[in-house]
Every structure is written in C-alpha cells, then in structure tokens.
PDB file of C-alpha atoms in Angstrom:
ATOM      1  CA  UNK B 170      17.619  -3.370   3.805  1.00  0.00           C
ATOM      2  CA  UNK B 171      14.779  -2.943   6.295  1.00  0.00           C
ATOM      3  CA  UNK B 172      13.548  -6.145   7.859  1.00  0.00           C
ATOM      4  CA  UNK B 173       9.977  -7.329   7.312  1.00  0.00           C
ATOM      5  CA  UNK B 174       8.925  -6.693  10.902  1.00  0.00           C
ATOM      6  CA  UNK B 175      10.128  -3.075  10.774  1.00  0.00           C
ATOM      7  CA  UNK B 176       8.159  -2.465   7.571  1.00  0.00           C
ATOM      8  CA  UNK B 177       5.021  -4.062   9.000  1.00  0.00           C
ATOM      9  CA  UNK B 178       5.537  -1.897  12.082  1.00  0.00           C
ATOM     10  CA  UNK B 179       5.768   1.272  10.015  1.00  0.00           C
ATOM     11  CA  UNK B 180       2.619   0.482   8.011  1.00  0.00           C
ATOM     12  CA  UNK B 181       0.622  -0.417  11.133  1.00  0.00           C
ATOM     13  CA  UNK B 182       1.894   2.644  12.994  1.00  0.00           C
ATOM     14  CA  UNK B 183       0.893   4.865  10.044  1.00  0.00           C
ATOM     15  CA  UNK B 184      -2.431   2.954   9.826  1.00  0.00           C
ATOM     16  CA  UNK B 185      -2.745   3.708   6.134  1.00  0.00           C
ATOM     17  CA  UNK B 186      -0.914   2.993   2.917  1.00  0.00           C
ATOM     18  CA  UNK B 187      -1.396   5.516   0.104  1.00  0.00           C
ATOM     19  CA  UNK B 188      -1.189   3.945  -3.355  1.00  0.00           C
ATOM     20  CA  UNK B 189      -1.040   5.468  -6.803  1.00  0.00           C
ATOM     21  CA  UNK B 190       0.408   5.356 -10.308  1.00  0.00           C
ATOM     22  CA  UNK B 191       0.998   8.090 -12.840  1.00  0.00           C
ATOM     23  CA  UNK B 192       2.670   7.590 -16.199  1.00  0.00           C
ATOM     24  CA  UNK B 193       4.617  10.847 -15.846  1.00  0.00           C
ATOM     25  CA  UNK B 194       7.728  10.482 -13.677  1.00  0.00           C
ATOM     26  CA  UNK B 195       7.734  14.132 -12.558  1.00  0.00           C
ATOM     27  CA  UNK B 196       4.091  13.970 -11.435  1.00  0.00           C
ATOM     28  CA  UNK B 197       4.840  10.671  -9.664  1.00  0.00           C
ATOM     29  CA  UNK B 198       7.710  12.316  -7.780  1.00  0.00           C
ATOM     30  CA  UNK B 199       5.647  15.399  -6.908  1.00  0.00           C
ATOM     31  CA  UNK B 200       2.852  13.216  -5.468  1.00  0.00           C
ATOM     32  CA  UNK B 201       5.396  11.344  -3.355  1.00  0.00           C
ATOM     33  CA  UNK B 202       6.775  14.657  -2.074  1.00  0.00           C
ATOM     34  CA  UNK B 203       3.266  15.872  -1.214  1.00  0.00           C
ATOM     35  CA  UNK B 204       2.598  12.683   0.764  1.00  0.00           C
ATOM     36  CA  UNK B 205       5.970  12.877   2.508  1.00  0.00           C
ATOM     37  CA  UNK B 206       5.314  16.509   3.434  1.00  0.00           C
ATOM     38  CA  UNK B 207       2.096  15.357   5.116  1.00  0.00           C
ATOM     39  CA  UNK B 208       4.039  12.916   7.285  1.00  0.00           C
ATOM     40  CA  UNK B 209       3.655   9.722   5.245  1.00  0.00           C
ATOM     41  CA  UNK B 210       6.545   7.280   5.639  1.00  0.00           C
ATOM     42  CA  UNK B 211       5.319   4.287   3.607  1.00  0.00           C
ATOM     43  CA  UNK B 212       3.843   4.376   0.099  1.00  0.00           C
ATOM     44  CA  UNK B 213       2.780   1.842  -2.523  1.00  0.00           C
ATOM     45  CA  UNK B 214       3.511   2.837  -6.095  1.00  0.00           C
ATOM     46  CA  UNK B 215       1.483   0.614  -8.419  1.00  0.00           C
ATOM     47  CA  UNK B 216       2.725  -1.335 -11.420  1.00  0.00           C
ATOM     48  CA  UNK B 217      -0.082  -0.163 -13.690  1.00  0.00           C
ATOM     49  CA  UNK B 218       1.690   0.941 -16.853  1.00  0.00           C
ATOM     50  CA  UNK B 219       4.758   0.392 -19.042  1.00  0.00           C
ATOM     51  CA  UNK B 220       6.400   3.408 -17.370  1.00  0.00           C
ATOM     52  CA  UNK B 221       6.176   1.878 -13.896  1.00  0.00           C
ATOM     53  CA  UNK B 222       9.694   0.420 -13.654  1.00  0.00           C
ATOM     54  CA  UNK B 223      11.484   3.561 -14.874  1.00  0.00           C
ATOM     55  CA  UNK B 224       9.271   5.770 -12.723  1.00  0.00           C
ATOM     56  CA  UNK B 225       9.923   3.567  -9.714  1.00  0.00           C
ATOM     57  CA  UNK B 226      13.673   3.905 -10.217  1.00  0.00           C
ATOM     58  CA  UNK B 227      13.282   7.698 -10.353  1.00  0.00           C
ATOM     59  CA  UNK B 228      11.209   7.606  -7.129  1.00  0.00           C
ATOM     60  CA  UNK B 229      13.820   5.379  -5.458  1.00  0.00           C
ATOM     61  CA  UNK B 230      16.535   7.928  -6.295  1.00  0.00           C
ATOM     62  CA  UNK B 231      14.513  10.808  -4.803  1.00  0.00           C
ATOM     63  CA  UNK B 232      13.712   8.801  -1.653  1.00  0.00           C
ATOM     64  CA  UNK B 233      17.376   7.899  -1.153  1.00  0.00           C
ATOM     65  CA  UNK B 234      18.502  11.483  -1.683  1.00  0.00           C
ATOM     66  CA  UNK B 235      15.897  13.506   0.159  1.00  0.00           C
ATOM     67  CA  UNK B 236      13.292  11.458   2.049  1.00  0.00           C
ATOM     68  CA  UNK B 237      14.861   9.860   5.119  1.00  0.00           C
ATOM     69  CA  UNK B 238      12.649   7.216   6.703  1.00  0.00           C
ATOM     70  CA  UNK B 239      10.411   6.745   3.654  1.00  0.00           C
ATOM     71  CA  UNK B 240       9.560   3.155   2.674  1.00  0.00           C
ATOM     72  CA  UNK B 241       8.850   2.728  -1.028  1.00  0.00           C
ATOM     73  CA  UNK B 242       6.854  -0.349  -1.994  1.00  0.00           C
ATOM     74  CA  UNK B 243       5.490  -1.536  -5.308  1.00  0.00           C
ATOM     75  CA  UNK B 244       1.997  -2.909  -5.900  1.00  0.00           C
ATOM     76  CA  UNK B 245       0.164  -4.853  -8.621  1.00  0.00           C
ATOM     77  CA  UNK B 246       3.010  -7.349  -8.945  1.00  0.00           C
ATOM     78  CA  UNK B 247       1.616 -10.598 -10.392  1.00  0.00           C
ATOM     79  CA  UNK B 248       4.586 -12.328 -12.024  1.00  0.00           C
ATOM     80  CA  UNK B 249       8.014 -13.524 -10.918  1.00  0.00           C
ATOM     81  CA  UNK B 250       9.554 -11.433 -13.714  1.00  0.00           C
ATOM     82  CA  UNK B 251       7.941  -8.246 -12.394  1.00  0.00           C
ATOM     83  CA  UNK B 252       8.887  -9.107  -8.822  1.00  0.00           C
ATOM     84  CA  UNK B 253      12.529  -9.531  -9.877  1.00  0.00           C
ATOM     85  CA  UNK B 254      12.491  -6.232 -11.791  1.00  0.00           C
ATOM     86  CA  UNK B 255      11.233  -4.250  -8.810  1.00  0.00           C
ATOM     87  CA  UNK B 256      13.464  -6.059  -6.317  1.00  0.00           C
ATOM     88  CA  UNK B 257      16.408  -4.987  -8.520  1.00  0.00           C
ATOM     89  CA  UNK B 258      14.986  -1.454  -8.636  1.00  0.00           C
ATOM     90  CA  UNK B 259      15.117  -1.268  -4.833  1.00  0.00           C
ATOM     91  CA  UNK B 260      11.564  -1.955  -3.636  1.00  0.00           C
ATOM     92  CA  UNK B 261      11.240  -2.033   0.169  1.00  0.00           C
ATOM     93  CA  UNK B 262       8.165  -4.287   0.017  1.00  0.00           C
ATOM     94  CA  UNK B 263       5.997  -5.913  -2.652  1.00  0.00           C
ATOM     95  CA  UNK B 264       2.201  -6.056  -2.855  1.00  0.00           C
ATOM     96  CA  UNK B 265       0.280  -8.387  -5.154  1.00  0.00           C
ATOM     97  CA  UNK B 266      -3.405  -8.249  -6.128  1.00  0.00           C
ATOM     98  CA  UNK B 267      -3.468 -12.075  -6.006  1.00  0.00           C
ATOM     99  CA  UNK B 268      -1.942 -15.004  -4.116  1.00  0.00           C
ATOM    100  CA  UNK B 269       0.725 -16.632  -6.288  1.00  0.00           C
ATOM    101  CA  UNK B 270       3.249 -18.876  -4.538  1.00  0.00           C
ATOM    102  CA  UNK B 271       6.150 -18.365  -7.013  1.00  0.00           C
ATOM    103  CA  UNK B 272       5.962 -14.587  -6.439  1.00  0.00           C
ATOM    104  CA  UNK B 273       5.821 -15.148  -2.677  1.00  0.00           C
ATOM    105  CA  UNK B 274       8.970 -17.300  -2.882  1.00  0.00           C
ATOM    106  CA  UNK B 275      10.821 -14.760  -5.044  1.00  0.00           C
ATOM    107  CA  UNK B 276      10.016 -11.925  -2.640  1.00  0.00           C
ATOM    108  CA  UNK B 277      10.813 -13.936   0.491  1.00  0.00           C
ATOM    109  CA  UNK B 278      14.079 -15.223  -1.015  1.00  0.00           C
ATOM    110  CA  UNK B 279      15.071 -11.568  -1.446  1.00  0.00           C
ATOM    111  CA  UNK B 280      14.299 -11.004   2.245  1.00  0.00           C
ATOM    112  CA  UNK B 281      11.438  -8.621   1.499  1.00  0.00           C
ATOM    113  CA  UNK B 282       7.896  -8.284   2.832  1.00  0.00           C
ATOM    114  CA  UNK B 283       5.159  -9.681   0.557  1.00  0.00           C
ATOM    115  CA  UNK B 284       1.560  -8.524   1.004  1.00  0.00           C
ATOM    116  CA  UNK B 285      -0.899 -10.422  -1.227  1.00  0.00           C
ATOM    117  CA  UNK B 286      -4.419  -9.419  -2.177  1.00  0.00           C
ATOM    118  CA  UNK B 287      -7.136 -11.806  -0.982  1.00  0.00           C
ATOM    119  CA  UNK B 288     -10.909 -11.932  -0.726  1.00  0.00           C
ATOM    120  CA  UNK B 289     -12.074 -15.410   0.319  1.00  0.00           C
ATOM    121  CA  UNK B 290     -11.053 -17.391   3.429  1.00  0.00           C
ATOM    122  CA  UNK B 291      -9.397 -19.947   1.129  1.00  0.00           C
ATOM    123  CA  UNK B 292      -7.263 -17.244  -0.490  1.00  0.00           C
ATOM    124  CA  UNK B 293      -6.352 -15.821   2.931  1.00  0.00           C
ATOM    125  CA  UNK B 294      -5.355 -19.287   4.160  1.00  0.00           C
ATOM    126  CA  UNK B 295      -3.313 -19.924   0.994  1.00  0.00           C
ATOM    127  CA  UNK B 296      -1.547 -16.580   1.539  1.00  0.00           C
ATOM    128  CA  UNK B 297      -0.808 -17.499   5.150  1.00  0.00           C
ATOM    129  CA  UNK B 298       0.611 -20.867   4.057  1.00  0.00           C
ATOM    130  CA  UNK B 299       2.781 -18.981   1.537  1.00  0.00           C
ATOM    131  CA  UNK B 300       4.321 -16.943   4.335  1.00  0.00           C
ATOM    132  CA  UNK B 301       2.190 -13.777   4.313  1.00  0.00           C
ATOM    133  CA  UNK B 302       2.110 -11.837   7.584  1.00  0.00           C
ATOM    134  CA  UNK B 303      -0.331  -9.214   6.281  1.00  0.00           C
ATOM    135  CA  UNK B 304      -3.049  -9.574   3.646  1.00  0.00           C
ATOM    136  CA  UNK B 305      -4.708  -6.913   1.560  1.00  0.00           C
ATOM    137  CA  UNK B 306      -8.466  -7.472   1.419  1.00  0.00           C
ATOM    138  CA  UNK B 307      -9.312  -6.366  -2.103  1.00  0.00           C
ATOM    139  CA  UNK B 308     -11.647  -4.998  -3.253  1.00  0.00           C
ATOM    140  CA  UNK B 309     -12.797  -3.892   0.187  1.00  0.00           C
ATOM    141  CA  UNK B 310     -15.835  -2.136  -1.265  1.00  0.00           C
ATOM    142  CA  UNK B 311     -17.363  -5.484  -2.244  1.00  0.00           C
ATOM    143  CA  UNK B 312     -17.375  -6.937   1.273  1.00  0.00           C
ATOM    144  CA  UNK B 313     -17.256  -4.055   3.781  1.00  0.00           C
ATOM    145  CA  UNK B 314     -16.104  -3.971   7.421  1.00  0.00           C
ATOM    146  CA  UNK B 315     -18.619  -6.599   8.611  1.00  0.00           C
ATOM    147  CA  UNK B 316     -16.866  -9.201   6.436  1.00  0.00           C
ATOM    148  CA  UNK B 317     -13.523  -8.583   8.170  1.00  0.00           C
ATOM    149  CA  UNK B 318     -15.197  -8.892  11.574  1.00  0.00           C
ATOM    150  CA  UNK B 319     -16.748 -12.213  10.503  1.00  0.00           C
ATOM    151  CA  UNK B 320     -13.577 -13.904   9.222  1.00  0.00           C
ATOM    152  CA  UNK B 321     -10.789 -12.329  11.254  1.00  0.00           C
ATOM    153  CA  UNK B 322     -10.978 -14.805  14.141  1.00  0.00           C
ATOM    154  CA  UNK B 323     -10.177 -17.646  11.735  1.00  0.00           C
ATOM    155  CA  UNK B 324      -6.723 -16.112  11.233  1.00  0.00           C
ATOM    156  CA  UNK B 325      -5.474 -14.899  14.626  1.00  0.00           C
ATOM    157  CA  UNK B 326      -1.877 -14.440  13.468  1.00  0.00           C
ATOM    158  CA  UNK B 327      -2.609 -12.371  10.364  1.00  0.00           C
ATOM    159  CA  UNK B 328      -2.823  -8.602   9.878  1.00  0.00           C
ATOM    160  CA  UNK B 329      -5.616  -7.244   7.657  1.00  0.00           C
ATOM    161  CA  UNK B 330      -5.518  -4.181   5.402  1.00  0.00           C
ATOM    162  CA  UNK B 331      -8.559  -3.445   3.200  1.00  0.00           C
ATOM    163  CA  UNK B 332      -7.953  -1.594  -0.059  1.00  0.00           C
ATOM    164  CA  UNK B 333     -10.565  -0.256  -2.463  1.00  0.00           C
ATOM    165  CA  UNK B 334     -13.658   1.377  -1.056  1.00  0.00           C
ATOM    166  CA  UNK B 335     -12.036   2.887   2.026  1.00  0.00           C
ATOM    167  CA  UNK B 336     -13.313   6.438   2.318  1.00  0.00           C
ATOM    168  CA  UNK B 337     -11.550   9.436   3.860  1.00  0.00           C
ATOM    169  CA  UNK B 338     -14.355  10.102   6.360  1.00  0.00           C
ATOM    170  CA  UNK B 339     -13.869   9.471  10.081  1.00  0.00           C
ATOM    171  CA  UNK B 340     -17.040   7.311  10.174  1.00  0.00           C
ATOM    172  CA  UNK B 341     -15.924   4.966   7.407  1.00  0.00           C
ATOM    173  CA  UNK B 342     -12.352   4.662   8.672  1.00  0.00           C
ATOM    174  CA  UNK B 343     -13.568   3.943  12.213  1.00  0.00           C
ATOM    175  CA  UNK B 344     -15.873   1.169  10.934  1.00  0.00           C
ATOM    176  CA  UNK B 345     -12.937  -0.635   9.355  1.00  0.00           C
ATOM    177  CA  UNK B 346     -10.750  -0.371  12.451  1.00  0.00           C
ATOM    178  CA  UNK B 347     -13.613  -1.428  14.716  1.00  0.00           C
ATOM    179  CA  UNK B 348     -13.855  -4.561  12.525  1.00  0.00           C
ATOM    180  CA  UNK B 349     -10.232  -5.370  13.326  1.00  0.00           C
ATOM    181  CA  UNK B 350      -8.020  -4.035  10.520  1.00  0.00           C
ATOM    182  CA  UNK B 351      -4.575  -2.618  11.359  1.00  0.00           C
ATOM    183  CA  UNK B 352      -4.273  -0.324   8.326  1.00  0.00           C
ATOM    184  CA  UNK B 353      -6.216   0.809   5.260  1.00  0.00           C
ATOM    185  CA  UNK B 354      -5.004   1.142   1.698  1.00  0.00           C
ATOM    186  CA  UNK B 355      -6.018   4.445   0.124  1.00  0.00           C
ATOM    187  CA  UNK B 356      -5.928   5.055  -3.591  1.00  0.00           C
ATOM    188  CA  UNK B 357      -8.274   7.250  -5.606  1.00  0.00           C
ATOM    189  CA  UNK B 358     -10.296   8.375  -2.562  1.00  0.00           C
ATOM    190  CA  UNK B 359      -7.148  10.151  -1.344  1.00  0.00           C
ATOM    191  CA  UNK B 360      -5.116  10.725  -4.505  1.00  0.00           C
ATOM    192  CA  UNK B 361      -8.043  11.597  -6.745  1.00  0.00           C
ATOM    193  CA  UNK B 362      -8.091  12.034 -10.524  1.00  0.00           C
ATOM    194  CA  UNK B 363      -8.679  15.757  -9.964  1.00  0.00           C
ATOM    195  CA  UNK B 364      -5.593  16.047  -7.776  1.00  0.00           C
ATOM    196  CA  UNK B 365      -3.560  14.205 -10.424  1.00  0.00           C
ATOM    197  CA  UNK B 366      -4.912  16.114 -13.423  1.00  0.00           C
ATOM    198  CA  UNK B 367      -4.637  19.547 -11.830  1.00  0.00           C
ATOM    199  CA  UNK B 368      -1.455  18.736  -9.898  1.00  0.00           C
ATOM    200  CA  UNK B 369      -3.014  19.962  -6.637  1.00  0.00           C
ATOM    201  CA  UNK B 370      -0.121  18.910  -4.441  1.00  0.00           C
ATOM    202  CA  UNK B 371      -0.749  21.285  -1.555  1.00  0.00           C
ATOM    203  CA  UNK B 372      -4.355  20.093  -1.429  1.00  0.00           C
ATOM    204  CA  UNK B 373      -3.126  16.486  -1.358  1.00  0.00           C
ATOM    205  CA  UNK B 374      -0.782  17.293   1.530  1.00  0.00           C
ATOM    206  CA  UNK B 375      -3.546  18.930   3.566  1.00  0.00           C
ATOM    207  CA  UNK B 376      -6.050  16.130   2.840  1.00  0.00           C
ATOM    208  CA  UNK B 377      -3.478  13.508   3.799  1.00  0.00           C
ATOM    209  CA  UNK B 378      -2.736  15.333   7.048  1.00  0.00           C
ATOM    210  CA  UNK B 379      -6.470  15.341   7.807  1.00  0.00           C
ATOM    211  CA  UNK B 380      -6.725  11.570   7.239  1.00  0.00           C
ATOM    212  CA  UNK B 381      -3.639  10.947   9.394  1.00  0.00           C
ATOM    213  CA  UNK B 382      -5.256  12.986  12.155  1.00  0.00           C
ATOM    214  CA  UNK B 383      -8.410  10.829  11.953  1.00  0.00           C
ATOM    215  CA  UNK B 384      -6.240   7.704  12.138  1.00  0.00           C
ATOM    216  CA  UNK B 385      -4.239   9.013  15.092  1.00  0.00           C
ATOM    217  CA  UNK B 386      -7.489   9.514  17.025  1.00  0.00           C
ATOM    218  CA  UNK B 387      -8.561   5.898  16.490  1.00  0.00           C
ATOM    219  CA  UNK B 388      -8.015   3.813  19.599  1.00  0.00           C
TER     220      UNK B 388
END
C-alpha cells in the first residue's frame, strides 16, 4: 500500500488528475491505457454507475499486471458502504464530492488518502478537521481562480485542486496555478464525450501529452 504522502506527491508532481467513468469495462480499460501511454501515473475513476465496482476491479487487475507506477483512485464516493466496497477492490485513494466525516474515518482507518469536495470556507474547514490534506474545489467553474486566491491564505496547510471548469488551454491552467492550486482535476474537457463515443484513444493520448507539457512549463 502506498502511503498518503507518496500519493499526494504523485498527484502534485503530475499537477493534474484525469477523471472519468464509462459503463463499458473494455472502454474504461482502453481510456486508462491511453492516459498511461501519455505519461499519466494517477487517475480517478468515478463511481457514476452500477457498473463502477466491477469496472474498477477490472481496471485494478490491468494496473497490477501492466501499468507499473500507476495510482488508481475512485471518485464520487459518498457513503461508508461505497467506501468499503472500493477499499476492498483495491483503491489507492478515495475522492468524495462532499465532506462526510464517517467516510473520512472509514478511508483513514484503511490507511488511505481521502480527498473531499468542498466549495465554502466552512466546508473546507470541516474537511481539514476531518483529516483532509487536499481538498477538491468543486465545481470550480462556479467560483473561478480568483476565489482560490481569496480563501487560500485561511488554510495554509491545505492543498487545493479545482475540478469542473478547468480548461485544457495554457491560459486557463496558468490562471488556476497562479491562484495557488497544486493540481487540477480534468474530466470532460480532457476525456470528452466525442473521445468516448468514437473511442479516439490515440487522440486522447496526444491531447493528454499536450496538457502535461503545459503543466510542466508552469513555474
């Protein structure tokens, strides 16, 4: 098991966390391969459908067999029951869209990293009091980079990662990092519906490489 600090280190070094769900296990695996081929070493699969647990287990198997160094996390975990299911399925870290102390305890008791979704200062503080080291600001599109800049100093020990509304352009990405984030979550702006529907895996790999290059150039 990777320790929490190592996982935080990998996400902050990568500066982005791709996230996606697809009900088809084969498509889910092919997307993961496309991201891995681009150099991605940490991914959030999202718990957005009844197929999520079985698909996650299939992804875990592929990672263990052929993707050395890849961290496989699960997102959209709101209940203790779901947290337990994905811990058993081998999740490296768990992301929630909300702050819920029983889920935090379940994840921490398993020795795993828990990243909750927050928006208000009260939610961020509650997350911090529940042991969060990184918070996901969601939906980022509602508040924008200036919001992070305004509240970040209230929480000097916390790491911020906006998700939702982060674009793949250098300008937009730079704005977020200038505001003080350490990573950005990227869903449909990176892994678009078109890519999923048409299974454009090579295109996804090249687009991901381009975003990683932008991130590597950010000081």
